[in-house]
mmCIF file of C-alpha atoms in Angstrom:
data_model
loop_
_atom_site.group_PDB
_atom_site.id
_atom_site.type_symbol
_atom_site.label_atom_id
_atom_site.label_comp_id
_atom_site.label_asym_id
_atom_site.label_seq_id
_atom_site.Cartn_x
_atom_site.Cartn_y
_atom_site.Cartn_z
ATOM 1 C CA MET F 25 -28.385 64.831 -89.423
ATOM 2 C CA VAL F 26 -27.271 62.883 -85.910
ATOM 3 C CA LEU F 27 -28.040 66.068 -84.379
ATOM 4 C CA LEU F 28 -31.475 65.463 -85.576
ATOM 5 C CA LEU F 29 -31.281 61.823 -84.364
ATOM 6 C CA ALA F 30 -30.534 62.543 -80.610
ATOM 7 C CA LEU F 31 -32.777 65.588 -79.816
ATOM 8 C CA PRO F 32 -35.898 63.324 -79.178
ATOM 9 C CA LEU F 33 -34.016 61.011 -76.921
ATOM 10 C CA ALA F 34 -32.953 64.364 -74.734
ATOM 11 C CA LEU F 35 -36.283 65.522 -74.552
ATOM 12 C CA SER F 36 -37.373 62.154 -73.417
ATOM 13 C CA LEU F 37 -34.463 62.310 -70.838
ATOM 14 C CA LEU F 38 -35.592 65.220 -69.700
ATOM 15 C CA GLY F 39 -38.960 64.522 -69.048
ATOM 16 C CA SER F 40 -38.358 62.014 -66.746
ATOM 17 C CA CYS F 41 -35.642 64.413 -64.385
ATOM 18 C CA LEU F 42 -38.956 66.876 -64.289
ATOM 19 C CA CYS F 43 -40.611 63.250 -62.987
ATOM 20 C CA ALA F 44 -43.223 63.640 -65.626
ATOM 21 C CA PRO F 45 -45.027 60.816 -66.637
ATOM 22 C CA PRO F 46 -44.392 59.052 -70.189
ATOM 23 C CA GLY F 47 -45.980 60.070 -73.077
ATOM 24 C CA THR F 48 -46.000 59.414 -76.594
ATOM 25 C CA LEU F 49 -43.582 62.229 -78.177
ATOM 26 C CA ASP F 50 -44.336 63.322 -81.818
ATOM 27 C CA VAL F 51 -41.295 63.431 -83.608
ATOM 28 C CA ASP F 52 -43.065 65.287 -86.715
ATOM 29 C CA THR F 53 -43.423 67.743 -84.341
ATOM 30 C CA PHE F 54 -40.184 68.789 -84.497
ATOM 31 C CA ASP F 55 -38.153 70.112 -87.569
ATOM 32 C CA LEU F 56 -34.391 71.860 -88.253
ATOM 33 C CA GLU F 57 -36.630 75.288 -88.115
ATOM 34 C CA SER F 58 -37.385 74.702 -84.339
ATOM 35 C CA TYR F 59 -33.557 74.261 -83.273
ATOM 36 C CA ASP F 60 -30.474 76.665 -83.611
ATOM 37 C CA LEU F 61 -27.770 75.228 -85.179
ATOM 38 C CA ASN F 62 -25.512 77.197 -83.079
ATOM 39 C CA GLY F 63 -27.060 75.019 -80.241
ATOM 40 C CA GLU F 64 -29.289 77.307 -78.429
ATOM 41 C CA THR F 65 -32.877 75.969 -78.851
ATOM 42 C CA ASP F 66 -36.035 77.467 -79.379
ATOM 43 C CA TRP F 67 -38.449 76.806 -76.266
ATOM 44 C CA GLU F 68 -41.701 79.121 -77.423
ATOM 45 C CA SER F 69 -41.941 77.009 -79.830
ATOM 46 C CA ILE F 70 -42.139 73.897 -77.910
ATOM 47 C CA ASP F 71 -45.897 72.748 -77.407
ATOM 48 C CA LEU F 72 -45.360 70.655 -73.798
ATOM 49 C CA ASN F 73 -49.315 69.452 -74.226
ATOM 50 C CA ASN F 74 -47.607 67.121 -76.782
ATOM 51 C CA TYR F 75 -46.547 64.745 -74.041
ATOM 52 C CA GLY F 76 -49.860 63.604 -72.840
ATOM 53 C CA ASP F 77 -51.910 64.102 -69.438
ATOM 54 C CA ALA F 78 -50.563 64.755 -66.223
ATOM 55 C CA TYR F 79 -48.708 61.468 -64.393
ATOM 56 C CA ASP F 80 -52.274 61.114 -61.457
ATOM 57 C CA TYR F 81 -50.136 59.368 -58.698
ATOM 58 C CA ASP F 82 -53.877 57.780 -57.166
ATOM 59 C CA ASP F 83 -53.977 54.905 -59.972
ATOM 60 C CA LEU F 84 -51.384 53.390 -58.928
ATOM 61 C CA ASP F 85 -52.163 49.978 -56.992
ATOM 62 C CA GLN F 86 -49.273 50.016 -54.745
ATOM 63 C CA PRO F 87 -50.158 50.984 -51.078
ATOM 64 C CA GLN F 88 -49.460 54.517 -50.225
ATOM 65 C CA ILE F 89 -46.764 54.776 -47.203
ATOM 66 C CA GLU F 90 -46.674 58.092 -45.440
ATOM 67 C CA VAL F 91 -43.596 59.605 -45.350
ATOM 68 C CA GLY F 92 -41.554 59.724 -42.397
ATOM 69 C CA THR F 93 -44.045 56.998 -40.944
ATOM 70 C CA VAL F 94 -41.495 53.638 -39.692
ATOM 71 C CA ALA F 95 -43.343 50.489 -39.250
ATOM 72 C CA PRO F 96 -43.244 49.069 -35.807
ATOM 73 C CA PRO F 97 -40.650 46.237 -35.125
ATOM 74 C CA PRO F 98 -42.559 43.109 -34.818
ATOM 75 C CA THR F 99 -43.430 41.536 -31.361
ATOM 76 C CA VAL F 100 -41.626 38.850 -30.101
ATOM 77 C CA PRO F 101 -42.519 37.192 -27.290
ATOM 78 C CA ALA F 102 -40.333 37.169 -24.200
ATOM 79 C CA PRO F 103 -38.358 33.786 -23.437
ATOM 80 C CA PRO F 104 -39.823 31.510 -20.594
ATOM 81 C CA GLN F 105 -38.932 31.703 -17.081
ATOM 82 C CA ASN F 106 -36.857 28.604 -15.653
ATOM 83 C CA VAL F 107 -39.342 28.305 -12.830
ATOM 84 C CA PRO F 108 -38.301 25.230 -10.889
ATOM 85 C CA PRO F 109 -41.485 22.531 -9.899
ATOM 86 C CA PRO F 110 -43.241 22.897 -6.642
ATOM 87 C CA ASP F 111 -41.027 19.666 -4.925
ATOM 88 C CA TYR F 112 -37.607 21.529 -5.950
ATOM 89 C CA VAL F 113 -35.212 21.869 -3.166
ATOM 90 C CA GLU F 114 -32.249 23.788 -3.669
ATOM 91 C CA GLU F 115 -28.637 21.788 -2.954
ATOM 92 C CA VAL F 116 -26.678 23.417 -0.713
ATOM 93 C CA THR F 117 -22.954 22.794 0.023
ATOM 94 C CA LEU F 118 -22.052 22.235 3.848
ATOM 95 C CA PRO F 119 -18.745 22.807 5.059
ATOM 96 C CA PRO F 120 -16.373 19.480 5.834
ATOM 97 C CA ARG F 121 -17.069 18.003 8.732
ATOM 98 C CA PRO F 122 -13.552 17.705 11.169
ATOM 99 C CA THR F 123 -12.395 14.012 10.401
ATOM 100 C CA GLN F 124 -12.089 11.920 13.305
ATOM 101 C CA ALA F 125 -10.204 8.905 13.942
ATOM 102 C CA PRO F 126 -11.831 5.930 13.245
ATOM 103 C CA ALA F 127 -12.839 3.742 16.166
ATOM 104 C CA PRO F 128 -11.547 -0.174 16.760
ATOM 105 C CA PRO F 129 -13.425 -2.809 15.337
ATOM 106 C CA ASN F 130 -15.509 -4.543 18.126
ATOM 107 C CA LEU F 131 -14.341 -8.354 17.194
ATOM 108 C CA ASP F 132 -14.612 -11.212 19.176
ATOM 109 C CA PHE F 133 -11.750 -12.692 18.942
ATOM 110 C CA ASP F 134 -11.786 -14.942 22.077
ATOM 111 C CA GLY F 135 -15.253 -16.758 21.216
ATOM 112 C CA PRO F 136 -16.964 -17.888 17.777
ATOM 113 C CA GLY F 137 -17.254 -15.779 15.072
ATOM 114 C CA LEU F 138 -16.358 -14.876 11.163
ATOM 115 C CA PHE F 139 -12.851 -13.238 12.015
ATOM 116 C CA GLY F 140 -11.812 -15.803 14.874
ATOM 117 C CA PRO F 141 -9.164 -15.100 17.663
ATOM 118 C CA GLU F 142 -6.135 -12.711 16.914
ATOM 119 C CA THR F 143 -2.795 -14.742 15.118
ATOM 120 C CA GLY F 144 0.978 -13.563 16.149
ATOM 121 C CA LEU F 145 0.719 -11.392 12.968
ATOM 122 C CA GLY F 146 -1.563 -9.209 14.780
ATOM 123 C CA LEU F 147 -4.374 -10.407 12.172
ATOM 124 C CA PRO F 148 -7.571 -12.014 13.059
ATOM 125 C CA THR F 149 -7.256 -15.777 11.614
ATOM 126 C CA CYS F 150 -9.902 -14.964 9.156
ATOM 127 C CA LEU F 151 -8.112 -12.441 7.086
ATOM 128 C CA LEU F 152 -4.919 -14.049 7.492
ATOM 129 C CA CYS F 153 -6.044 -17.454 5.899
ATOM 130 C CA VAL F 154 -10.203 -18.011 4.447
ATOM 131 C CA CYS F 155 -12.664 -18.645 6.386
ATOM 132 C CA ILE F 156 -15.826 -20.002 4.696
ATOM 133 C CA SER F 157 -18.726 -20.921 6.555
ATOM 134 C CA THR F 158 -17.400 -23.319 9.381
ATOM 135 C CA SER F 159 -13.969 -24.224 6.954
ATOM 136 C CA VAL F 160 -10.697 -22.587 7.691
ATOM 137 C CA TYR F 161 -8.325 -22.273 4.603
ATOM 138 C CA CYS F 162 -4.471 -21.406 5.207
ATOM 139 C CA ASP F 163 -3.177 -23.349 2.519
ATOM 140 C CA ASP F 164 0.104 -21.464 1.009
ATOM 141 C CA SER F 165 0.174 -18.335 3.819
ATOM 142 C CA ASP F 166 3.614 -18.829 4.725
ATOM 143 C CA ILE F 167 2.583 -19.603 8.361
ATOM 144 C CA ASP F 168 4.928 -21.834 11.018
ATOM 145 C CA GLN F 169 2.469 -22.836 13.294
ATOM 146 C CA ILE F 170 -1.547 -23.520 14.132
ATOM 147 C CA PRO F 171 -3.198 -20.108 14.287
ATOM 148 C CA PRO F 172 -5.922 -19.594 16.422
ATOM 149 C CA LEU F 173 -9.281 -21.060 14.891
ATOM 150 C CA PRO F 174 -12.772 -19.907 15.584
ATOM 151 C CA LYS F 175 -14.299 -22.259 17.710
ATOM 152 C CA GLU F 176 -17.224 -23.380 14.828
ATOM 153 C CA THR F 177 -14.576 -24.743 13.314
ATOM 154 C CA THR F 178 -15.561 -28.187 11.409
ATOM 155 C CA TYR F 179 -12.360 -28.221 8.530
ATOM 156 C CA PHE F 180 -9.853 -27.091 8.723
ATOM 157 C CA TYR F 181 -7.097 -26.889 5.636
ATOM 158 C CA ALA F 182 -3.102 -25.691 6.145
ATOM 159 C CA ARG F 183 -1.708 -27.691 3.322
ATOM 160 C CA PHE F 184 2.042 -26.550 2.008
ATOM 161 C CA ASN F 185 3.201 -24.001 4.928
ATOM 162 C CA LYS F 186 6.085 -23.925 7.445
ATOM 163 C CA ILE F 187 4.232 -25.498 10.704
ATOM 164 C CA LYS F 188 7.319 -27.714 12.495
ATOM 165 C CA HIS F 189 5.623 -28.461 15.916
ATOM 166 C CA ILE F 190 1.805 -29.118 16.735
ATOM 167 C CA THR F 191 1.131 -28.056 20.301
ATOM 168 C CA ALA F 192 -1.235 -29.349 22.829
ATOM 169 C CA ARG F 193 -3.258 -26.249 23.029
ATOM 170 C CA ASP F 194 -3.777 -25.935 19.051
ATOM 171 C CA PHE F 195 -6.569 -27.674 19.101
ATOM 172 C CA VAL F 196 -7.867 -27.111 22.333
ATOM 173 C CA ASN F 197 -11.812 -27.114 22.952
ATOM 174 C CA MET F 198 -12.605 -27.506 18.848
ATOM 175 C CA ASN F 199 -15.600 -30.018 19.857
ATOM 176 C CA LYS F 200 -16.656 -29.790 16.049
ATOM 177 C CA MET F 201 -13.759 -30.190 14.646
ATOM 178 C CA LYS F 202 -13.855 -33.065 11.971
ATOM 179 C CA ARG F 203 -11.058 -33.004 9.368
ATOM 180 C CA ILE F 204 -7.377 -31.764 9.463
ATOM 181 C CA ASP F 205 -5.507 -31.160 6.319
ATOM 182 C CA LEU F 206 -1.346 -30.608 7.202
ATOM 183 C CA THR F 207 -0.082 -31.846 4.326
ATOM 184 C CA GLY F 208 3.424 -31.176 2.433
ATOM 185 C CA ASN F 209 4.817 -28.802 5.753
ATOM 186 C CA GLN F 210 8.060 -29.395 8.112
ATOM 187 C CA ILE F 211 6.383 -31.481 11.081
ATOM 188 C CA SER F 212 8.517 -33.185 12.838
ATOM 189 C CA LEU F 213 6.824 -33.316 16.764
ATOM 190 C CA ILE F 214 3.356 -33.763 17.424
ATOM 191 C CA ASP F 215 2.214 -33.545 21.252
ATOM 192 C CA GLN F 216 0.513 -36.665 22.698
ATOM 193 C CA ASP F 217 -2.955 -34.818 23.190
ATOM 194 C CA ALA F 218 -2.864 -32.652 20.078
ATOM 195 C CA PHE F 219 -5.743 -34.742 18.444
ATOM 196 C CA ARG F 220 -6.838 -37.226 20.950
ATOM 197 C CA SER F 221 -8.815 -34.566 22.886
ATOM 198 C CA LEU F 222 -11.170 -33.981 19.409
ATOM 199 C CA PRO F 223 -14.436 -36.004 19.671
ATOM 200 C CA GLU F 224 -16.209 -35.620 16.054
ATOM 201 C CA LEU F 225 -12.149 -36.019 14.111
ATOM 202 C CA GLU F 226 -13.044 -38.177 11.069
ATOM 203 C CA ASP F 227 -9.910 -37.220 8.776
ATOM 204 C CA LEU F 228 -6.408 -36.844 9.451
ATOM 205 C CA LEU F 229 -3.548 -35.745 6.756
ATOM 206 C CA LEU F 230 -0.232 -35.993 7.825
ATOM 207 C CA ALA F 231 1.504 -36.656 4.404
ATOM 208 C CA ASP F 232 4.630 -35.581 3.658
ATOM 209 C CA ASN F 233 5.933 -34.386 6.594
ATOM 210 C CA GLN F 234 8.960 -35.305 8.407
ATOM 211 C CA LEU F 235 7.019 -37.447 11.181
ATOM 212 C CA GLN F 236 9.006 -40.571 12.824
ATOM 213 C CA GLY F 237 6.462 -40.874 15.524
ATOM 214 C CA LEU F 238 2.111 -40.328 15.858
ATOM 215 C CA PRO F 239 0.588 -39.063 18.373
ATOM 216 C CA GLU F 240 -2.178 -41.113 20.487
ATOM 217 C CA LEU F 241 -5.283 -40.564 18.066
ATOM 218 C CA PRO F 242 -8.881 -40.465 18.649
ATOM 219 C CA ALA F 243 -10.986 -43.390 18.192
ATOM 220 C CA THR F 244 -12.955 -41.541 15.958
ATOM 221 C CA LEU F 245 -10.896 -41.513 12.758
ATOM 222 C CA ARG F 246 -12.037 -42.769 9.811
ATOM 223 C CA HIS F 247 -9.073 -41.958 7.242
ATOM 224 C CA ILE F 248 -5.550 -41.442 8.799
ATOM 225 C CA ASP F 249 -2.844 -40.578 6.250
ATOM 226 C CA ALA F 250 0.749 -40.440 6.645
ATOM 227 C CA LYS F 251 2.551 -41.637 4.423
ATOM 228 C CA ASN F 252 5.688 -39.915 2.521
ATOM 229 C CA ASN F 253 7.298 -39.196 6.387
ATOM 230 C CA GLN F 254 10.223 -41.023 8.233
ATOM 231 C CA LEU F 255 7.685 -43.216 10.277
ATOM 232 C CA LYS F 256 9.112 -46.121 12.251
ATOM 233 C CA SER F 257 7.681 -48.789 13.964
ATOM 234 C CA ALA F 258 8.505 -48.115 17.501
ATOM 235 C CA GLY F 259 7.175 -44.379 16.705
ATOM 236 C CA VAL F 260 3.476 -45.557 16.479
ATOM 237 C CA HIS F 261 1.713 -46.786 19.617
ATOM 238 C CA GLN F 262 1.253 -50.414 20.630
ATOM 239 C CA ASP F 263 -2.566 -51.100 19.777
ATOM 240 C CA ALA F 264 -2.715 -47.660 18.457
ATOM 241 C CA PHE F 265 -5.573 -48.728 15.837
ATOM 242 C CA LYS F 266 -7.478 -51.538 17.873
ATOM 243 C CA ASP F 267 -9.978 -49.144 18.789
ATOM 244 C CA MET F 268 -10.980 -47.256 15.727
ATOM 245 C CA THR F 269 -13.906 -49.030 14.741
ATOM 246 C CA LYS F 270 -14.553 -46.465 11.818
ATOM 247 C CA LEU F 271 -11.131 -46.743 10.231
ATOM 248 C CA GLU F 272 -11.265 -47.555 6.868
ATOM 249 C CA TYR F 273 -8.656 -45.943 5.034
ATOM 250 C CA LEU F 274 -4.766 -46.169 6.382
ATOM 251 C CA TYR F 275 -1.936 -44.909 4.434
ATOM 252 C CA LEU F 276 1.269 -45.684 5.745
ATOM 253 C CA SER F 277 3.228 -45.953 2.450
ATOM 254 C CA HIS F 278 6.642 -44.419 1.883
ATOM 255 C CA ASN F 279 7.791 -44.436 5.314
ATOM 256 C CA GLN F 280 11.070 -46.814 7.946
ATOM 257 C CA LEU F 281 8.198 -49.217 9.229
ATOM 258 C CA ASP F 282 9.784 -52.423 9.891
ATOM 259 C CA TYR F 283 6.448 -54.416 10.694
ATOM 260 C CA VAL F 284 2.542 -53.959 10.005
ATOM 261 C CA PRO F 285 0.879 -52.525 12.930
ATOM 262 C CA THR F 286 -1.357 -54.763 14.298
ATOM 263 C CA PRO F 287 -4.223 -55.182 15.401
ATOM 264 C CA LEU F 288 -6.340 -53.858 12.923
ATOM 265 C CA PRO F 289 -9.722 -53.060 13.250
ATOM 266 C CA GLU F 290 -12.585 -54.921 11.575
ATOM 267 C CA SER F 291 -13.517 -51.957 9.788
ATOM 268 C CA LEU F 292 -10.430 -51.188 7.568
ATOM 269 C CA ARG F 293 -10.593 -51.673 3.827
ATOM 270 C CA VAL F 294 -7.711 -50.068 2.377
ATOM 271 C CA LEU F 295 -3.976 -50.553 4.001
ATOM 272 C CA HIS F 296 -1.379 -48.982 2.045
ATOM 273 C CA LEU F 297 2.578 -50.051 3.607
ATOM 274 C CA GLN F 298 4.580 -49.784 0.461
ATOM 275 C CA TYR F 299 8.211 -48.589 0.492
ATOM 276 C CA ASN F 300 8.862 -49.737 4.117
ATOM 277 C CA ASN F 301 10.520 -51.819 5.936
ATOM 278 C CA ILE F 302 8.807 -54.868 6.405
ATOM 279 C CA GLN F 303 10.100 -58.300 6.072
ATOM 280 C CA SER F 304 7.896 -60.312 7.859
ATOM 281 C CA LEU F 305 4.162 -61.225 8.215
ATOM 282 C CA HIS F 306 2.685 -63.089 11.053
ATOM 283 C CA GLU F 307 -0.580 -65.632 10.724
ATOM 284 C CA ASP F 308 -2.514 -63.362 13.196
ATOM 285 C CA THR F 309 -1.485 -60.032 11.323
ATOM 286 C CA PHE F 310 -4.649 -60.272 8.848
ATOM 287 C CA CYS F 311 -6.825 -63.092 10.124
ATOM 288 C CA ASN F 312 -6.997 -65.182 13.236
ATOM 289 C CA HIS F 313 -5.389 -69.030 13.578
ATOM 290 C CA LEU F 314 -7.782 -69.570 15.986
ATOM 291 C CA ASN F 315 -10.582 -69.644 13.648
ATOM 292 C CA PRO F 316 -9.981 -71.480 10.869
ATOM 293 C CA ASN F 317 -13.317 -70.196 9.181
ATOM 294 C CA TYR F 318 -12.724 -66.276 10.377
ATOM 295 C CA LEU F 319 -12.828 -64.393 7.349
ATOM 296 C CA ARG F 320 -12.143 -60.648 6.722
ATOM 297 C CA ARG F 321 -14.287 -59.424 4.100
ATOM 298 C CA ALA F 322 -14.219 -55.440 4.122
ATOM 299 C CA LEU F 323 -10.195 -55.404 3.644
ATOM 300 C CA GLU F 324 -9.682 -55.269 -0.309
ATOM 301 C CA ASP F 325 -6.585 -53.423 -0.749
ATOM 302 C CA ILE F 326 -3.401 -54.603 0.941
ATOM 303 C CA ARG F 327 -0.298 -52.865 -0.630
ATOM 304 C CA LEU F 328 3.161 -54.207 0.541
ATOM 305 C CA ASP F 329 5.099 -53.592 -2.805
ATOM 306 C CA GLY F 330 8.583 -52.720 -2.345
ATOM 307 C CA ASN F 331 9.160 -54.112 0.731
ATOM 308 C CA PRO F 332 12.178 -56.597 1.106
ATOM 309 C CA ILE F 333 9.030 -59.365 2.357
ATOM 310 C CA ILE F 334 8.380 -62.550 0.044
ATOM 311 C CA LEU F 335 4.523 -63.298 0.446
ATOM 312 C CA SER F 336 4.954 -66.526 -0.766
ATOM 313 C CA ARG F 337 6.187 -67.651 2.390
ATOM 314 C CA PHE F 338 3.359 -66.181 4.792
ATOM 315 C CA ALA F 339 -0.070 -67.663 2.703
ATOM 316 C CA GLN F 340 -1.224 -68.475 6.256
ATOM 317 C CA ALA F 341 -1.345 -64.837 6.954
ATOM 318 C CA TYR F 342 -3.704 -63.473 4.145
ATOM 319 C CA ILE F 343 -5.793 -66.759 3.692
ATOM 320 C CA CYS F 344 -8.889 -65.269 4.795
ATOM 321 C CA LEU F 345 -9.021 -62.371 2.636
ATOM 322 C CA PRO F 346 -11.002 -61.658 -0.366
ATOM 323 C CA ARG F 347 -8.084 -60.510 -2.284
ATOM 324 C CA LEU F 348 -4.180 -61.102 -2.205
ATOM 325 C CA PRO F 349 -1.896 -58.368 -1.316
ATOM 326 C CA VAL F 350 0.182 -56.539 -3.554
ATOM 327 C CA GLY F 351 4.110 -57.143 -3.616
ATOM 328 C CA ARG F 352 6.962 -59.660 -4.311
ATOM 329 C CA THR F 353 5.429 -63.512 -4.384
ATOM 330 C CA HIS F 354 9.492 -64.736 -4.881
#
């Protein structure tokens, strides 16, 4: 029975192997008489017409491909060539040029200019210091002498250095100099002609040094600051301030002066003499005893505190002043 059921299936597979198109198999045409029980088949009794019409390959809708024909590969566009623009210039590396020693700078150290003359250290002043326009700043530069300055210098600052001596040649021909500030040095000596030939000098600041005397000063000064030195009355020239018709501020405190340096110019507004050794005043120190109507209106600030003088004993000395001096009254 099992053999009879497997026979149709075997015939169907056989038809597939013969590349015959599938057809309708009539199972009723097969019976036990058509098959040999010993495994041999009576092939004459099989009717091949029962397998349907012949297979027609022309009826297929699929496109026909000729055997042995290979489709050409798709066309791939060639990459664009890197064409340089019309104005392209190819860079060419040149061999290095031979190294030459730099030419020395052509600087005018003797005349006016940005760099100024060469200093004793072999540097132009304006490289050692700082030059801005006509101002020269040498503060905290550790210098021990006045450096050569450009001839156009107007304002010179050399504070907090180690300068000990001001010579007559330090400021020669400095015809535009207006301010000299040497505060906080170790100056003990100034040549007599160091400042006298400066026709435009207005401010001279010598505070916090070791001076025992003052040199001759130009009459153009407006502001003198020599406080905290070792000034003695013998070291200040007689009539030192008489002709200074523009002098307004005179600071001489913390020195060793024995008396007020007179005569004082009418233009003076501030006089600081505190902490000296002044013991007396003359009736003409500030006023004019020959003219009882004389008034000195400009001199409004006089400091005499810290001196051994008792102001109440010299009332006639400041009767012409708008304000009394500051100091001991008894």
